[in-house]
Amino acid sequence: MEVILTNDVENLGLKGEVVDVKRGYARNYLLPRRLAEVATSGRVAELQRIEADRARHEARSAEHAAEIAATLTKTVLRFEVKSGPTGALFGSVTPTDITEELWRTRKIRVDRRKIELDVIKRIGRYSIPVHVFEGVTAEVKTLVVPEGGELPPEEELAALEAAERAEAEAAREAHEAAVLETEAALAAEDEAAAAAAAAAEESEDAGQFGADELEAEPAPADDTERD
């Protein structure tokens, strides 16, 4: 079935795209999580109209691109996001978010595939290169701010990032130590089991050897018969 993505979905498509997916995948995953909506003819036509309207604001010449680039250079985007104590985001800021904010604040259409950004996962100050036209690139200043707060100085941001790296490294080392401890415990159990099995086998062999000796020992002579 065809659906319209309402969010970027990894390995599937970007927000606003119409994609063809298996019905079960749509009904059991995409639709319940509000990652997509059913692609009705009316909704598809509406998206096409919006896209055509935005396309009129896209750079159509080098001169027009230079004007757009000059505007982008003076633009400062701001995203207020939920974040943890070390500045890591509960989510991310994506190229789609950048393009939508540029459209909302500046009515400038930029192809999200021409934004040099994977995702932003930490609060901070960013300069994001945007390819406006052939040979024309502008950097858009972007602030990713903790929800309800302001950005700390760069020194504090660096310290927060270092603290997050140290925390991640400590967690990695703890995980590796736990794995090694588990492996050692399993090896000890295997060794103990092998020793027990060997002891049991040795005891069984010793018992069998004794039984064989008893069978091989000749019966004592009957004195009555000799007489």
CSV table of C-alpha atoms in Angstrom, one decimal:
chain,number,residue,atom,x,y,z
A,1,MET,CA,0.0,0.0,0.0
A,2,GLU,CA,1.1,3.6,-0.5
A,3,VAL,CA,1.7,5.9,2.5
A,4,ILE,CA,3.0,9.4,3.0
A,5,LEU,CA,5.8,9.6,5.4
A,6,THR,CA,5.2,12.2,8.2
A,7,ASN,CA,8.8,11.8,9.5
A,8,ASP,CA,12.1,10.7,8.1
A,9,VAL,CA,12.3,6.9,8.3
A,10,GLU,CA,15.7,5.3,8.0
A,11,ASN,CA,16.2,3.1,4.9
A,12,LEU,CA,12.7,4.1,3.7
A,13,GLY,CA,12.4,7.7,2.9
A,14,LEU,CA,12.1,11.4,4.0
A,15,LYS,CA,9.2,13.3,5.4
A,16,GLY,CA,6.6,14.1,2.7
A,17,GLU,CA,7.6,11.3,0.3
A,18,VAL,CA,5.0,8.8,-0.9
A,19,VAL,CA,6.4,5.3,-0.6
A,20,ASP,CA,5.0,1.8,-1.3
A,21,VAL,CA,5.3,-0.6,1.6
A,22,LYS,CA,3.8,-3.9,2.7
A,23,ARG,CA,0.3,-3.5,4.3
A,24,GLY,CA,1.4,-5.2,7.5
A,25,TYR,CA,4.4,-3.0,7.9
A,26,ALA,CA,2.2,0.1,7.5
A,27,ARG,CA,-0.6,-1.0,9.8
A,28,ASN,CA,1.6,-2.6,12.5
A,29,TYR,CA,4.5,-0.1,12.6
A,30,LEU,CA,4.3,3.1,10.5
A,31,LEU,CA,0.7,4.1,11.1
A,32,PRO,CA,0.5,3.4,14.9
A,33,ARG,CA,3.7,5.3,15.5
A,34,ARG,CA,2.5,8.2,13.4
A,35,LEU,CA,5.5,7.9,11.1
A,36,ALA,CA,3.2,7.8,8.0
A,37,GLU,CA,-0.4,8.4,6.9
A,38,VAL,CA,-2.4,6.7,4.2
A,39,ALA,CA,-1.8,8.2,0.8
A,40,THR,CA,-5.2,9.2,-0.3
A,41,SER,CA,-5.6,10.9,-3.7
A,42,GLY,CA,-6.7,14.1,-2.0
A,43,ARG,CA,-3.7,14.2,0.4
A,44,VAL,CA,-1.2,13.4,-2.4
A,45,ALA,CA,-2.7,16.2,-4.5
A,46,GLU,CA,-2.4,18.6,-1.6
A,47,LEU,CA,1.3,17.7,-1.1
A,48,GLN,CA,2.0,18.2,-4.7
A,49,ARG,CA,0.4,21.6,-4.6
A,50,ILE,CA,2.5,22.6,-1.6
A,51,GLU,CA,5.7,21.3,-3.2
A,52,ALA,CA,4.9,23.2,-6.4
A,53,ASP,CA,4.4,26.4,-4.4
A,54,ARG,CA,7.7,26.0,-2.6
A,55,ALA,CA,9.5,25.2,-5.8
A,56,ARG,CA,8.8,28.7,-7.0
A,57,HIS,CA,11.0,29.9,-4.2
A,58,GLU,CA,14.0,27.7,-5.1
A,59,ALA,CA,17.1,29.2,-6.8
A,60,ARG,CA,16.6,29.3,-10.6
A,61,SER,CA,19.8,31.0,-11.6
A,62,ALA,CA,23.2,31.8,-10.2
A,63,GLU,CA,22.2,35.4,-9.6
A,64,HIS,CA,19.0,34.3,-7.7
A,65,ALA,CA,21.1,31.8,-5.8
A,66,ALA,CA,23.5,34.5,-4.7
A,67,GLU,CA,20.6,36.5,-3.3
A,68,ILE,CA,19.3,33.4,-1.4
A,69,ALA,CA,22.8,32.6,-0.1
A,70,ALA,CA,23.2,36.1,1.2
A,71,THR,CA,19.9,35.7,3.1
A,72,LEU,CA,20.9,32.3,4.4
A,73,THR,CA,24.2,33.7,5.7
A,74,LYS,CA,22.4,36.2,7.8
A,75,THR,CA,19.9,33.6,9.1
A,76,VAL,CA,20.1,32.1,12.6
A,77,LEU,CA,17.8,29.1,13.1
A,78,ARG,CA,16.9,28.1,16.6
A,79,PHE,CA,15.6,24.7,17.8
A,80,GLU,CA,14.5,24.1,21.4
A,81,VAL,CA,14.8,20.4,22.2
A,82,LYS,CA,14.6,18.0,25.1
A,83,SER,CA,18.0,17.0,26.2
A,84,GLY,CA,19.8,15.2,29.0
A,85,PRO,CA,22.2,16.5,31.7
A,86,THR,CA,25.2,16.1,29.4
A,87,GLY,CA,23.6,17.9,26.5
A,88,ALA,CA,22.6,14.8,24.5
A,89,LEU,CA,19.2,15.2,22.7
A,90,PHE,CA,16.2,13.0,23.3
A,91,GLY,CA,15.9,12.7,19.5
A,92,SER,CA,17.8,14.7,16.8
A,93,VAL,CA,17.7,17.7,14.5
A,94,THR,CA,17.7,16.4,10.9
A,95,PRO,CA,18.1,18.0,7.4
A,96,THR,CA,14.3,17.9,7.1
A,97,ASP,CA,14.0,20.0,10.2
A,98,ILE,CA,16.4,22.5,8.7
A,99,THR,CA,14.5,22.8,5.4
A,100,GLU,CA,11.2,23.2,7.2
A,101,GLU,CA,12.5,25.9,9.5
A,102,LEU,CA,14.0,27.7,6.6
A,103,TRP,CA,10.7,27.6,4.8
A,104,ARG,CA,8.8,28.7,7.9
A,105,THR,CA,11.0,31.6,8.8
A,106,ARG,CA,12.4,32.7,5.5
A,107,LYS,CA,10.2,31.2,2.8
A,108,ILE,CA,13.3,29.8,1.2
A,109,ARG,CA,13.1,26.3,-0.3
A,110,VAL,CA,16.2,24.2,-0.1
A,111,ASP,CA,16.5,20.6,-1.2
A,112,ARG,CA,17.2,18.6,2.1
A,113,ARG,CA,19.6,16.4,0.1
A,114,LYS,CA,21.8,19.5,-0.4
A,115,ILE,CA,22.3,20.1,3.3
A,116,GLU,CA,25.6,18.8,4.5
A,117,LEU,CA,24.3,17.3,7.7
A,118,ASP,CA,23.6,13.8,8.9
A,119,VAL,CA,21.8,14.6,12.2
A,120,ILE,CA,22.5,16.8,15.2
A,121,LYS,CA,22.4,14.8,18.5
A,122,ARG,CA,23.7,17.4,21.0
A,123,ILE,CA,22.9,20.9,22.0
A,124,GLY,CA,25.3,23.5,20.6
A,125,ARG,CA,26.1,26.1,18.0
A,126,TYR,CA,26.4,24.8,14.5
A,127,SER,CA,27.2,26.2,11.0
A,128,ILE,CA,25.5,24.1,8.4
A,129,PRO,CA,26.6,24.2,4.8
A,130,VAL,CA,23.8,24.4,2.3
A,131,HIS,CA,24.3,24.0,-1.4
A,132,VAL,CA,21.9,26.6,-3.0
A,133,PHE,CA,22.9,26.3,-6.6
A,134,GLU,CA,25.8,25.0,-8.7
A,135,GLY,CA,28.9,26.6,-7.2
A,136,VAL,CA,26.9,28.6,-4.6
A,137,THR,CA,27.0,27.4,-1.0
A,138,ALA,CA,26.0,29.2,2.2
A,139,GLU,CA,26.4,28.4,5.9
A,140,VAL,CA,23.4,28.7,8.1
A,141,LYS,CA,24.0,29.3,11.8
A,142,THR,CA,21.9,27.0,13.9
A,143,LEU,CA,21.3,27.0,17.6
A,144,VAL,CA,20.2,23.8,19.3
A,145,VAL,CA,19.0,24.9,22.7
A,146,PRO,CA,17.8,22.9,25.7
A,147,GLU,CA,14.1,23.2,26.1
A,148,GLY,CA,13.2,26.1,28.4
A,149,GLY,CA,16.8,27.2,28.7
A,150,GLU,CA,19.7,28.8,26.9
A,151,LEU,CA,23.0,27.6,25.5
A,152,PRO,CA,25.9,27.6,28.0
A,153,PRO,CA,29.3,29.0,26.9
A,154,GLU,CA,31.5,26.9,24.6
A,155,GLU,CA,33.8,25.8,27.4
A,156,GLU,CA,30.9,24.4,29.3
A,157,LEU,CA,29.5,22.7,26.2
A,158,ALA,CA,33.0,21.1,25.7
A,159,ALA,CA,33.0,19.9,29.3
A,160,LEU,CA,29.6,18.4,29.0
A,161,GLU,CA,30.6,16.5,25.8
A,162,ALA,CA,33.7,15.3,27.5
A,163,ALA,CA,31.6,14.1,30.5
A,164,GLU,CA,29.3,12.2,28.1
A,165,ARG,CA,32.3,10.6,26.4
A,166,ALA,CA,33.8,9.6,29.7
A,167,GLU,CA,30.4,8.2,30.8
A,168,ALA,CA,30.1,6.2,27.6
A,169,GLU,CA,33.7,4.9,28.0
A,170,ALA,CA,33.0,3.9,31.6
A,171,ALA,CA,29.8,2.1,30.5
A,172,ARG,CA,31.7,0.3,27.7
A,173,GLU,CA,34.5,-0.8,30.1
A,174,ALA,CA,31.9,-2.0,32.6
A,175,HIS,CA,30.2,-4.0,29.9
A,176,GLU,CA,33.4,-5.5,28.7
A,177,ALA,CA,34.4,-6.4,32.3
A,178,ALA,CA,30.9,-8.0,32.8
A,179,VAL,CA,31.3,-10.0,29.6
A,180,LEU,CA,34.8,-11.2,30.7
A,181,GLU,CA,33.5,-12.1,34.1
A,182,THR,CA,30.6,-14.1,32.6
A,183,GLU,CA,33.0,-15.9,30.2
A,184,ALA,CA,35.3,-16.7,33.1
A,185,ALA,CA,32.4,-18.0,35.2
A,186,LEU,CA,31.1,-20.2,32.3
A,187,ALA,CA,34.7,-21.5,31.7
A,188,ALA,CA,35.0,-22.4,35.4
A,189,GLU,CA,31.6,-24.2,35.2
A,190,ASP,CA,32.7,-26.1,32.1
A,191,GLU,CA,36.0,-27.0,33.7
A,192,ALA,CA,34.3,-28.2,36.9
A,193,ALA,CA,31.7,-30.2,34.9
A,194,ALA,CA,34.6,-31.7,32.9
A,195,ALA,CA,36.5,-32.6,36.1
A,196,ALA,CA,33.3,-34.1,37.6
A,197,ALA,CA,32.7,-36.2,34.5
A,198,ALA,CA,36.3,-37.4,34.4
A,199,ALA,CA,36.1,-38.3,38.1
A,200,ALA,CA,32.9,-40.2,37.5
A,201,GLU,CA,34.3,-42.0,34.6
A,202,GLU,CA,37.5,-42.9,36.5
A,203,SER,CA,35.3,-44.2,39.4
A,204,GLU,CA,33.2,-46.3,37.0
A,205,ASP,CA,36.4,-47.7,35.4
A,206,ALA,CA,37.8,-48.6,38.8
A,207,GLY,CA,34.6,-50.3,39.8
A,208,GLN,CA,34.5,-52.3,36.6
A,209,PHE,CA,38.1,-53.3,37.1
A,210,GLY,CA,37.4,-54.7,40.5
A,211,ALA,CA,34.4,-56.6,39.2
A,212,ASP,CA,36.5,-58.1,36.5
A,213,GLU,CA,39.2,-59.2,39.0
A,214,LEU,CA,36.5,-60.9,41.1
A,215,GLU,CA,35.2,-62.8,38.1
A,216,ALA,CA,38.7,-63.9,37.1
A,217,GLU,CA,39.7,-65.2,40.6
A,218,PRO,CA,39.4,-69.1,40.7
A,219,ALA,CA,36.9,-70.6,43.1
A,220,PRO,CA,38.5,-72.2,46.2
A,221,ALA,CA,39.0,-76.0,46.1
A,222,ASP,CA,36.4,-78.2,47.8
A,223,ASP,CA,38.3,-80.2,50.5
A,224,THR,CA,35.5,-82.8,50.7
A,225,GLU,CA,35.9,-83.8,47.1
A,226,ARG,CA,39.7,-84.1,47.5
A,227,ASP,CA,39.1,-86.5,50.3
